[in-house]
Short mmCIF file of C-alpha atoms in Angstrom, two decimals:
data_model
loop_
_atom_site.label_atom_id
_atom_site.label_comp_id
_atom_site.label_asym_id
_atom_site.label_seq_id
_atom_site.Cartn_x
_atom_site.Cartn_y
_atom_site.Cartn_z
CA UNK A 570 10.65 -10.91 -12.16
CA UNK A 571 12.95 -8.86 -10.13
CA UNK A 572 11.60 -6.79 -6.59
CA UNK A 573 11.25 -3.61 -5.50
CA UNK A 574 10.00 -3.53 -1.62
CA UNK A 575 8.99 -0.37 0.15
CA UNK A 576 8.20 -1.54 3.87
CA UNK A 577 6.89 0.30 7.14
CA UNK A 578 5.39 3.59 4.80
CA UNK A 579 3.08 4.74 7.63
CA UNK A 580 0.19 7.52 7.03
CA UNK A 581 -2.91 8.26 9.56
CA UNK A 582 -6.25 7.42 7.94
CA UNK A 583 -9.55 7.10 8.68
CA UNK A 584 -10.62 3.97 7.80
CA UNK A 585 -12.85 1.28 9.39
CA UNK A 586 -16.52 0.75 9.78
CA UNK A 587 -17.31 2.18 13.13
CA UNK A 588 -17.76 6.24 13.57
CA UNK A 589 -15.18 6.41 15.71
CA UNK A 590 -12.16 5.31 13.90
CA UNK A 591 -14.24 7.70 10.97
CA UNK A 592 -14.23 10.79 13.55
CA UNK A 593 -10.06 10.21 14.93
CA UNK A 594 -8.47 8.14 12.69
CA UNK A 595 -5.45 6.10 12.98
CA UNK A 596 -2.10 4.65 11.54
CA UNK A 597 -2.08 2.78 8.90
CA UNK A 598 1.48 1.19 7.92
CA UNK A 599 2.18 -0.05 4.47
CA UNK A 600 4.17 -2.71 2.87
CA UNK A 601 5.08 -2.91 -0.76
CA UNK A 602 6.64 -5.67 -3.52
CA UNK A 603 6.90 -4.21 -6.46
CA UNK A 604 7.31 -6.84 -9.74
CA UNK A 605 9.16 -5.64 -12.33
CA UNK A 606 12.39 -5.87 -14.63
CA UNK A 607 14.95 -3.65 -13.30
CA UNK A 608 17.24 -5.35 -16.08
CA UNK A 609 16.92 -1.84 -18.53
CA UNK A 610 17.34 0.40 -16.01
CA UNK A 611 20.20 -1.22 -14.37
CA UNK A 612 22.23 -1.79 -18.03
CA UNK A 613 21.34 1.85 -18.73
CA UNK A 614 21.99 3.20 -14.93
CA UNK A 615 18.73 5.57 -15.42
CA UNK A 616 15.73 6.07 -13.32
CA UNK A 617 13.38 6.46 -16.13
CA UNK A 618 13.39 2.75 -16.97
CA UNK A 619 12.61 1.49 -13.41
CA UNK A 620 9.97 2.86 -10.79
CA UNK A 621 10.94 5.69 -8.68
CA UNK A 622 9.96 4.28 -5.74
CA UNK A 623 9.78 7.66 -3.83
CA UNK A 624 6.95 8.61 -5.95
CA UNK A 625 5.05 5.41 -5.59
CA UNK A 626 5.77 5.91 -1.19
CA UNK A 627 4.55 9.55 -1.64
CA UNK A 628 1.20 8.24 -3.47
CA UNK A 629 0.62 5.41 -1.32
CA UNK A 630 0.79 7.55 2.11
CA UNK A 631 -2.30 10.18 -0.31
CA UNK A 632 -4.56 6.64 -0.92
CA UNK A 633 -3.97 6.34 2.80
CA UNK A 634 -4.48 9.54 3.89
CA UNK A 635 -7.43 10.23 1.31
CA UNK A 636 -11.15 9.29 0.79
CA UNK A 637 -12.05 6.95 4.02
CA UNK A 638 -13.43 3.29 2.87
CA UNK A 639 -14.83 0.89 5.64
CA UNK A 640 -12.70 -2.39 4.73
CA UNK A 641 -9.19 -2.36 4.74
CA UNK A 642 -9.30 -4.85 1.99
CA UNK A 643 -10.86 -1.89 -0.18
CA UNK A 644 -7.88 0.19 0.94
CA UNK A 645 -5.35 -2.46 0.24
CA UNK A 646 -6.90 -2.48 -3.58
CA UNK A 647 -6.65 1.43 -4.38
CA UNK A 648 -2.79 1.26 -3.06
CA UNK A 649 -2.28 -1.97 -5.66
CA UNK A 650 -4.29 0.14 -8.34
CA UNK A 651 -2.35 2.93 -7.55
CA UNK A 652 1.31 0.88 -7.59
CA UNK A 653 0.37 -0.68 -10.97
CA UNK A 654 -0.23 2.78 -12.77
CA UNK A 655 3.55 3.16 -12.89
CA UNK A 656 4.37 1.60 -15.97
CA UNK A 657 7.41 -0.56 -15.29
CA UNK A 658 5.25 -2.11 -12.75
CA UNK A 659 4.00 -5.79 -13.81
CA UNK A 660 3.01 -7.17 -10.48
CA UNK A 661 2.42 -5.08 -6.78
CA UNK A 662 1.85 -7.33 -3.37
CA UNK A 663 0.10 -4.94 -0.97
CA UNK A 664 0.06 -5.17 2.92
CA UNK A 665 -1.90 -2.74 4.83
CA UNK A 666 -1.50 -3.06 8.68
CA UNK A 667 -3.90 -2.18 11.21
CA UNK A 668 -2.07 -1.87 14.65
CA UNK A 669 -4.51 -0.19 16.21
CA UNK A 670 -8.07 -1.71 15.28
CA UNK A 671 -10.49 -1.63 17.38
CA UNK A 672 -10.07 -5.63 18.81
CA UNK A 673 -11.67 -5.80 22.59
CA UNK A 674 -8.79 -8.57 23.15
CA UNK A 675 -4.87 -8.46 23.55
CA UNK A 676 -3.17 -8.82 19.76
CA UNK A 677 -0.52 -7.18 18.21
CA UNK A 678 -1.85 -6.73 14.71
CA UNK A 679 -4.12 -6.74 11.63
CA UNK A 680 -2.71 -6.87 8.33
CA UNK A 681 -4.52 -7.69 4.59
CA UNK A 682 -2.23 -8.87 2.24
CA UNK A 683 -3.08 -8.74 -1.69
CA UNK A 684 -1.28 -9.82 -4.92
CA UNK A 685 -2.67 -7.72 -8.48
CA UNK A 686 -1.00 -8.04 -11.73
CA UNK A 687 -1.70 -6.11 -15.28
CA UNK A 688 -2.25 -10.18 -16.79
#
């Protein structure tokens, strides 16, 4: 299965489980892998056989920016539903970083990392 990977989409949401981070929000930062065959598209040289991958960024920044959820992992699910809507798209890993969670000690981040297929 060939790749696509979209890395570093960033959107402000307002995710988490504690008012606050309801009330101001924060960044959430996104990375994508995208499993598919890019073998028809590439023989062909046309977009319509592949994902457009700026279409799948621009929906992925709306599921962030969208309806809050308290769990990230929740979050991390609607982007993979979201990915694998795109037909050409067998297989989505989804990362959803938290830089800025609300941790009372030093760290440097917070990620959830999920794998979804159509099988």
């Amino acid at each position: 299965m060939d790749r696509v990977a979209l890395r570093g989409l960033k959107a402000r949401g307002h995710h988490g489980v504690f008012p606050q981070e309801r009330e101001e929000g924060q960044t959430f930062i996104v990375d994508l892998v995208l499993g598919l065959d890019t073998r028809p598209a590439a023989a062909d040289d046309d977009l319509a056989k592949t994902v457009h991958y700026g279409v799948v960024a621009e929906e992925v920044v709306a599921v962030v920016q969208g309806e809050p959820v308290d769990l990230v992992e929740t979050l991390a699910e609607r982007i993979a539903q979201a990915c694998l809507k795109h037909e050409a798209v067998e297989e989505v890993e989804v990362c959803v970083h938290k830089p800025d969670a609300p941790i009372t000690v030093p760290f440097d981040d917070v990620t959830v990392t999920i794998t979804r297929s159509r099988a």
